[in-house]
């Protein structure tokens, strides 16, 4: 229950927002959201899922409720987003505005992963390696400890010099997102570090480390903004032991869950991101090659530490363990290649175990690899610890600490994969997806993944957090939250709420379904007809967005368009997204026409108000790709339970995405335009009427076919 003082603080904050914001319009949806967020956060472990369409003012709504409740409960408020753009909007605009209007002084921190910060140790090593040809001083091991995988380009040398000078002079704080010089893909991993490559407090650069400086700022902050990947990474890390055999989760790099109110904005991304957290893969050939290099690095560790045994193993016995692991990998690869003959006609060959079940010989090999990997993991941990704890190892010690830490991370990913391949699935939950692919260089890749985020989130989030809000413009299928609830394992007592749009959508926009002759299944004919419709009916002198479900169809339509129209198209992939959008906006402002062609990522997050986008064309209903191994395994499991995955999963998710795509059109009260759907299945298929009904209340124009 909320205390009266908390309720008064929330009402006062809303009043200040109304009085302090020029042109503020009271919106019933925003007021309802403030109330529901406050109620959820007022209950210990309370959960709310709120669908808040564009224009609701949801960030200010959850700040008004969230900050007030967090301050009175002496909790942290953690806002997790899926995009950098929203993080920047919150940190640079929304949160400062809220604090200013309410005359509140509160520390705010933007939390990022380790890889988004400079590693001063690695920067120094990379710079020094240019001066002394990378010599580490341990005869015979330089090649296995070298940073540069190929000779540095002049631009990399220049960037290194600029980064070093700017950081040493205090002109740059080490945030890679604001680096004073562009950093190439080759250089970036050399001047940053993963958790495995970091030696934490034992590092000589610890006191000036940008990552740990940012960590200290997070510890002091009342309001923390982070990306969802970082929050999920923290939640899945074993936390402080609670005793009694209960494993605590989280609170390692972010505040403890029981001391935190979580807000997941852009919450529709959470299910997929949570599944990705538990995914694992092993590139077979590359892994064997890395083990060979690791063997030489271990030799360097024994030589540097001058120890006969590390982790209770002599060097010879350690070598034998690595060789056993390498042999096991080669034997499994041989077994897979004997049992699976990929179709040469397939561009991306895949073997997927039905209901996650792999051939028994593969499982037996994986069981052996799981045991062997665990032994190597324990031994390698001791080897690295011995190197890290040395007091005078110099540059070789630093290089070995880094390399052995990275190797341990790789071994950990192997261990996860082989454990997943060899473990049994519970009877009352979906199985793991297990599959093999063949990469472009003919390398076998072994994969495993959960097929639902529900189990993971039940373990680490629901019941552990002080309170959770998930919000987005699109979470339901026309107000039905069952699909989303299943995908995240939502607690039964969670509040779900779909707020109405604050815009007059029936007046501002219309939805058109032209009388197309072909359905998307006839790929070539449908692409031809899309081209014809665009050429004849699109206003090429206006701002338009055309969305596709596949790159192949986008390219085919582009090929078939008249050249005069092609010149006005900016297609995703030809330039970076931000540059494409900037050029599109510049042409529209200059009175020229411009049309964006994009895939799924252009269907969300694009803000093109007014004349920047007056027509959104959706070429095809956004059903998931049927070959996705995770989705296919989950669908099989539902079918095995007598359930219908198309009705329970495919249609709700396609409806949610369709709603999201439609949301690109009307961004404020003055926008006008049309949405055109070039897929007649919404008219001809039984499920179509339900999808149309679930869409916002646009004016509808459904053309009749002859």
PDB file of N, CA and C in Angstrom, residues 23-87:
ATOM      1  N   UNK A  23       2.382  24.348 -23.226  1.00  0.00           N
ATOM      2  CA  UNK A  23       1.553  23.582 -24.160  1.00  0.00           C
ATOM      3  C   UNK A  23       1.138  22.218 -23.645  1.00  0.00           C
ATOM      4  N   UNK A  24       1.257  21.975 -22.334  1.00  0.00           N
ATOM      5  CA  UNK A  24       0.903  20.661 -21.780  1.00  0.00           C
ATOM      6  C   UNK A  24      -0.586  20.388 -21.982  1.00  0.00           C
ATOM      7  N   UNK A  25      -0.888  19.154 -22.391  1.00  0.00           N
ATOM      8  CA  UNK A  25      -2.279  18.730 -22.524  1.00  0.00           C
ATOM      9  C   UNK A  25      -2.530  17.566 -21.583  1.00  0.00           C
ATOM     10  N   UNK A  26      -3.504  17.718 -20.724  1.00  0.00           N
ATOM     11  CA  UNK A  26      -3.841  16.616 -19.815  1.00  0.00           C
ATOM     12  C   UNK A  26      -4.385  15.451 -20.629  1.00  0.00           C
ATOM     13  N   UNK A  27      -3.847  14.263 -20.382  1.00  0.00           N
ATOM     14  CA  UNK A  27      -4.265  13.069 -21.109  1.00  0.00           C
ATOM     15  C   UNK A  27      -4.717  12.026 -20.103  1.00  0.00           C
ATOM     16  N   UNK A  28      -5.929  11.551 -20.297  1.00  0.00           N
ATOM     17  CA  UNK A  28      -6.480  10.564 -19.359  1.00  0.00           C
ATOM     18  C   UNK A  28      -5.587   9.330 -19.280  1.00  0.00           C
ATOM     19  N   UNK A  29      -5.009   8.928 -20.441  1.00  0.00           N
ATOM     20  CA  UNK A  29      -4.161   7.736 -20.478  1.00  0.00           C
ATOM     21  C   UNK A  29      -2.932   7.913 -19.600  1.00  0.00           C
ATOM     22  N   UNK A  30      -2.350   9.102 -19.631  1.00  0.00           N
ATOM     23  CA  UNK A  30      -1.166   9.349 -18.812  1.00  0.00           C
ATOM     24  C   UNK A  30      -1.510   9.301 -17.329  1.00  0.00           C
ATOM     25  N   UNK A  31      -2.630   9.911 -16.953  1.00  0.00           N
ATOM     26  CA  UNK A  31      -3.055   9.885 -15.558  1.00  0.00           C
ATOM     27  C   UNK A  31      -3.323   8.467 -15.072  1.00  0.00           C
ATOM     28  N   UNK A  32      -3.952   7.655 -15.917  1.00  0.00           N
ATOM     29  CA  UNK A  32      -4.233   6.255 -15.551  1.00  0.00           C
ATOM     30  C   UNK A  32      -2.924   5.480 -15.384  1.00  0.00           C
ATOM     31  N   UNK A  33      -1.969   5.742 -16.258  1.00  0.00           N
ATOM     32  CA  UNK A  33      -0.688   5.030 -16.174  1.00  0.00           C
ATOM     33  C   UNK A  33       0.050   5.382 -14.885  1.00  0.00           C
ATOM     34  N   UNK A  34       0.054   6.657 -14.533  1.00  0.00           N
ATOM     35  CA  UNK A  34       0.703   7.077 -13.276  1.00  0.00           C
ATOM     36  C   UNK A  34       0.103   6.311 -12.097  1.00  0.00           C
ATOM     37  N   UNK A  35      -1.215   6.222 -12.072  1.00  0.00           N
ATOM     38  CA  UNK A  35      -1.894   5.555 -10.958  1.00  0.00           C
ATOM     39  C   UNK A  35      -1.550   4.071 -10.904  1.00  0.00           C
ATOM     40  N   UNK A  36      -1.542   3.397 -12.059  1.00  0.00           N
ATOM     41  CA  UNK A  36      -1.293   1.951 -12.083  1.00  0.00           C
ATOM     42  C   UNK A  36       0.160   1.624 -11.742  1.00  0.00           C
ATOM     43  N   UNK A  37       1.092   2.454 -12.209  1.00  0.00           N
ATOM     44  CA  UNK A  37       2.505   2.233 -11.876  1.00  0.00           C
ATOM     45  C   UNK A  37       2.704   2.409 -10.369  1.00  0.00           C
ATOM     46  N   UNK A  38       2.101   3.447  -9.817  1.00  0.00           N
ATOM     47  CA  UNK A  38       2.233   3.704  -8.378  1.00  0.00           C
ATOM     48  C   UNK A  38       1.668   2.539  -7.568  1.00  0.00           C
ATOM     49  N   UNK A  39       0.508   2.007  -7.990  1.00  0.00           N
ATOM     50  CA  UNK A  39      -0.096   0.890  -7.254  1.00  0.00           C
ATOM     51  C   UNK A  39       0.785  -0.356  -7.314  1.00  0.00           C
ATOM     52  N   UNK A  40       1.331  -0.640  -8.495  1.00  0.00           N
ATOM     53  CA  UNK A  40       2.184  -1.827  -8.649  1.00  0.00           C
ATOM     54  C   UNK A  40       3.437  -1.701  -7.793  1.00  0.00           C
ATOM     55  N   UNK A  41       4.069  -0.533  -7.828  1.00  0.00           N
ATOM     56  CA  UNK A  41       5.297  -0.328  -7.056  1.00  0.00           C
ATOM     57  C   UNK A  41       5.019  -0.223  -5.555  1.00  0.00           C
ATOM     58  N   UNK A  42       3.771   0.058  -5.202  1.00  0.00           N
ATOM     59  CA  UNK A  42       3.419   0.144  -3.798  1.00  0.00           C
ATOM     60  C   UNK A  42       3.289  -1.212  -3.131  1.00  0.00           C
ATOM     61  N   UNK A  43       3.176  -2.291  -3.945  1.00  0.00           N
ATOM     62  CA  UNK A  43       3.108  -3.655  -3.409  1.00  0.00           C
ATOM     63  C   UNK A  43       4.484  -4.306  -3.510  1.00  0.00           C
ATOM     64  N   UNK A  44       4.917  -4.999  -2.515  1.00  0.00           N
ATOM     65  CA  UNK A  44       6.190  -5.717  -2.586  1.00  0.00           C
ATOM     66  C   UNK A  44       6.103  -6.789  -3.665  1.00  0.00           C
ATOM     67  N   UNK A  45       7.013  -6.711  -4.626  1.00  0.00           N
ATOM     68  CA  UNK A  45       7.000  -7.664  -5.735  1.00  0.00           C
ATOM     69  C   UNK A  45       5.902  -7.408  -6.745  1.00  0.00           C
ATOM     70  N   UNK A  46       5.303  -6.205  -6.718  1.00  0.00           N
ATOM     71  CA  UNK A  46       4.217  -5.886  -7.643  1.00  0.00           C
ATOM     72  C   UNK A  46       4.689  -5.831  -9.086  1.00  0.00           C
ATOM     73  N   UNK A  47       3.820  -6.269 -10.011  1.00  0.00           N
ATOM     74  CA  UNK A  47       4.160  -6.299 -11.441  1.00  0.00           C
ATOM     75  C   UNK A  47       3.021  -5.685 -12.244  1.00  0.00           C
ATOM     76  N   UNK A  48       3.371  -4.791 -13.175  1.00  0.00           N
ATOM     77  CA  UNK A  48       2.389  -4.211 -14.090  1.00  0.00           C
ATOM     78  C   UNK A  48       2.932  -4.270 -15.514  1.00  0.00           C
ATOM     79  N   UNK A  49       2.059  -4.593 -16.453  1.00  0.00           N
ATOM     80  CA  UNK A  49       2.385  -4.575 -17.882  1.00  0.00           C
ATOM     81  C   UNK A  49       1.424  -3.589 -18.528  1.00  0.00           C
ATOM     82  N   UNK A  50       1.966  -2.497 -19.042  1.00  0.00           N
ATOM     83  CA  UNK A  50       1.107  -1.422 -19.554  1.00  0.00           C
ATOM     84  C   UNK A  50       1.471  -1.093 -20.993  1.00  0.00           C
ATOM     85  N   UNK A  51       0.494  -1.233 -21.868  1.00  0.00           N
ATOM     86  CA  UNK A  51       0.645  -0.854 -23.269  1.00  0.00           C
ATOM     87  C   UNK A  51       0.213   0.606 -23.394  1.00  0.00           C
ATOM     88  N   UNK A  52       1.176   1.459 -23.753  1.00  0.00           N
ATOM     89  CA  UNK A  52       0.921   2.899 -23.791  1.00  0.00           C
ATOM     90  C   UNK A  52       1.277   3.423 -25.181  1.00  0.00           C
ATOM     91  N   UNK A  53       0.295   3.677 -26.028  1.00  0.00           N
ATOM     92  CA  UNK A  53       0.563   4.094 -27.409  1.00  0.00           C
ATOM     93  C   UNK A  53       1.324   5.419 -27.496  1.00  0.00           C
ATOM     94  N   UNK A  54       1.877   5.683 -28.667  1.00  0.00           N
ATOM     95  CA  UNK A  54       2.576   6.938 -28.929  1.00  0.00           C
ATOM     96  C   UNK A  54       1.702   8.120 -28.525  1.00  0.00           C
ATOM     97  N   UNK A  55       2.312   9.077 -27.817  1.00  0.00           N
ATOM     98  CA  UNK A  55       1.581  10.264 -27.405  1.00  0.00           C
ATOM     99  C   UNK A  55       1.056  10.196 -25.984  1.00  0.00           C
ATOM    100  N   UNK A  56       1.176   9.015 -25.332  1.00  0.00           N
ATOM    101  CA  UNK A  56       0.689   8.875 -23.953  1.00  0.00           C
ATOM    102  C   UNK A  56       1.517   9.717 -22.989  1.00  0.00           C
ATOM    103  N   UNK A  57       2.798   9.856 -23.290  1.00  0.00           N
ATOM    104  CA  UNK A  57       3.711  10.497 -22.342  1.00  0.00           C
ATOM    105  C   UNK A  57       4.146   9.509 -21.280  1.00  0.00           C
ATOM    106  N   UNK A  58       4.499   8.287 -21.740  1.00  0.00           N
ATOM    107  CA  UNK A  58       4.733   7.216 -20.767  1.00  0.00           C
ATOM    108  C   UNK A  58       6.009   7.415 -19.961  1.00  0.00           C
ATOM    109  N   UNK A  59       7.066   8.000 -20.547  1.00  0.00           N
ATOM    110  CA  UNK A  59       8.296   8.161 -19.763  1.00  0.00           C
ATOM    111  C   UNK A  59       8.067   9.119 -18.593  1.00  0.00           C
ATOM    112  N   UNK A  60       7.322  10.197 -18.818  1.00  0.00           N
ATOM    113  CA  UNK A  60       7.033  11.118 -17.719  1.00  0.00           C
ATOM    114  C   UNK A  60       6.075  10.465 -16.718  1.00  0.00           C
ATOM    115  N   UNK A  61       5.176   9.621 -17.203  1.00  0.00           N
ATOM    116  CA  UNK A  61       4.240   8.930 -16.306  1.00  0.00           C
ATOM    117  C   UNK A  61       4.992   8.007 -15.358  1.00  0.00           C
ATOM    118  N   UNK A  62       5.901   7.185 -15.890  1.00  0.00           N
ATOM    119  CA  UNK A  62       6.590   6.268 -14.978  1.00  0.00           C
ATOM    120  C   UNK A  62       7.634   6.972 -14.128  1.00  0.00           C
ATOM    121  N   UNK A  63       8.145   8.119 -14.569  1.00  0.00           N
ATOM    122  CA  UNK A  63       9.054   8.887 -13.715  1.00  0.00           C
ATOM    123  C   UNK A  63       8.293   9.508 -12.541  1.00  0.00           C
ATOM    124  N   UNK A  64       7.115  10.068 -12.803  1.00  0.00           N
ATOM    125  CA  UNK A  64       6.326  10.693 -11.735  1.00  0.00           C
ATOM    126  C   UNK A  64       5.988   9.679 -10.648  1.00  0.00           C
ATOM    127  N   UNK A  65       5.536   8.494 -11.072  1.00  0.00           N
ATOM    128  CA  UNK A  65       5.176   7.474 -10.081  1.00  0.00           C
ATOM    129  C   UNK A  65       6.415   6.789  -9.510  1.00  0.00           C
ATOM    130  N   UNK A  66       7.343   6.425 -10.384  1.00  0.00           N
ATOM    131  CA  UNK A  66       8.493   5.619  -9.978  1.00  0.00           C
ATOM    132  C   UNK A  66       9.452   6.331  -9.049  1.00  0.00           C
ATOM    133  N   UNK A  67       9.776   7.590  -9.356  1.00  0.00           N
ATOM    134  CA  UNK A  67      10.717   8.323  -8.509  1.00  0.00           C
ATOM    135  C   UNK A  67      10.118   8.550  -7.130  1.00  0.00           C
ATOM    136  N   UNK A  68       8.852   8.925  -7.069  1.00  0.00           N
ATOM    137  CA  UNK A  68       8.208   9.191  -5.773  1.00  0.00           C
ATOM    138  C   UNK A  68       8.204   7.937  -4.903  1.00  0.00           C
ATOM    139  N   UNK A  69       7.791   6.795  -5.479  1.00  0.00           N
ATOM    140  CA  UNK A  69       7.721   5.563  -4.692  1.00  0.00           C
ATOM    141  C   UNK A  69       9.126   5.116  -4.288  1.00  0.00           C
ATOM    142  N   UNK A  70      10.079   5.182  -5.220  1.00  0.00           N
ATOM    143  CA  UNK A  70      11.450   4.749  -4.917  1.00  0.00           C
ATOM    144  C   UNK A  70      12.052   5.580  -3.781  1.00  0.00           C
ATOM    145  N   UNK A  71      11.812   6.890  -3.799  1.00  0.00           N
ATOM    146  CA  UNK A  71      12.394   7.746  -2.759  1.00  0.00           C
ATOM    147  C   UNK A  71      11.785   7.454  -1.388  1.00  0.00           C
ATOM    148  N   UNK A  72      10.480   7.240  -1.343  1.00  0.00           N
ATOM    149  CA  UNK A  72       9.846   6.980  -0.051  1.00  0.00           C
ATOM    150  C   UNK A  72      10.181   5.581   0.467  1.00  0.00           C
ATOM    151  N   UNK A  73      10.449   4.644  -0.444  1.00  0.00           N
ATOM    152  CA  UNK A  73      10.809   3.289  -0.014  1.00  0.00           C
ATOM    153  C   UNK A  73      12.322   3.133   0.140  1.00  0.00           C
ATOM    154  N   UNK A  74      13.068   4.218  -0.221  1.00  0.00           N
ATOM    155  CA  UNK A  74      14.534   4.160  -0.199  1.00  0.00           C
ATOM    156  C   UNK A  74      15.057   3.031  -1.090  1.00  0.00           C
ATOM    157  N   UNK A  75      14.472   2.962  -2.291  1.00  0.00           N
ATOM    158  CA  UNK A  75      14.882   1.978  -3.291  1.00  0.00           C
ATOM    159  C   UNK A  75      15.532   2.701  -4.470  1.00  0.00           C
ATOM    160  N   UNK A  76      16.203   1.936  -5.319  1.00  0.00           N
ATOM    161  CA  UNK A  76      16.746   2.468  -6.572  1.00  0.00           C
ATOM    162  C   UNK A  76      15.685   2.333  -7.660  1.00  0.00           C
ATOM    163  N   UNK A  77      15.674   3.285  -8.591  1.00  0.00           N
ATOM    164  CA  UNK A  77      14.804   3.186  -9.762  1.00  0.00           C
ATOM    165  C   UNK A  77      15.693   2.875 -10.959  1.00  0.00           C
ATOM    166  N   UNK A  78      15.476   1.716 -11.588  1.00  0.00           N
ATOM    167  CA  UNK A  78      16.306   1.269 -12.707  1.00  0.00           C
ATOM    168  C   UNK A  78      15.446   1.193 -13.961  1.00  0.00           C
ATOM    169  N   UNK A  79      15.792   2.006 -14.960  1.00  0.00           N
ATOM    170  CA  UNK A  79      15.031   2.047 -16.212  1.00  0.00           C
ATOM    171  C   UNK A  79      15.860   1.356 -17.289  1.00  0.00           C
ATOM    172  N   UNK A  80      15.316   0.266 -17.846  1.00  0.00           N
ATOM    173  CA  UNK A  80      16.026  -0.517 -18.864  1.00  0.00           C
ATOM    174  C   UNK A  80      15.358  -0.310 -20.215  1.00  0.00           C
ATOM    175  N   UNK A  81      16.146   0.055 -21.211  1.00  0.00           N
ATOM    176  CA  UNK A  81      15.619   0.272 -22.560  1.00  0.00           C
ATOM    177  C   UNK A  81      16.323  -0.657 -23.538  1.00  0.00           C
ATOM    178  N   UNK A  82      15.751  -0.760 -24.741  1.00  0.00           N
ATOM    179  CA  UNK A  82      16.346  -1.622 -25.771  1.00  0.00           C
ATOM    180  C   UNK A  82      17.231  -0.844 -26.731  1.00  0.00           C
ATOM    181  N   UNK A  83      17.095   0.482 -26.755  1.00  0.00           N
ATOM    182  CA  UNK A  83      17.837   1.279 -27.748  1.00  0.00           C
ATOM    183  C   UNK A  83      18.634   2.386 -27.075  1.00  0.00           C
ATOM    184  N   UNK A  84      19.762   2.718 -27.705  1.00  0.00           N
ATOM    185  CA  UNK A  84      20.602   3.820 -27.228  1.00  0.00           C
ATOM    186  C   UNK A  84      19.840   5.131 -27.320  1.00  0.00           C
ATOM    187  N   UNK A  85      19.013   5.265 -28.376  1.00  0.00           N
ATOM    188  CA  UNK A  85      18.271   6.520 -28.582  1.00  0.00           C
ATOM    189  C   UNK A  85      17.379   6.844 -27.386  1.00  0.00           C
ATOM    190  N   UNK A  86      16.681   5.842 -26.860  1.00  0.00           N
ATOM    191  CA  UNK A  86      15.799   6.094 -25.713  1.00  0.00           C
ATOM    192  C   UNK A  86      16.616   6.346 -24.451  1.00  0.00           C
ATOM    193  N   UNK A  87      17.744   5.650 -24.292  1.00  0.00           N
ATOM    194  CA  UNK A  87      18.612   5.924 -23.137  1.00  0.00           C
ATOM    195  C   UNK A  87      19.047   7.391 -23.140  1.00  0.00           C
TER     196      UNK A  87
END
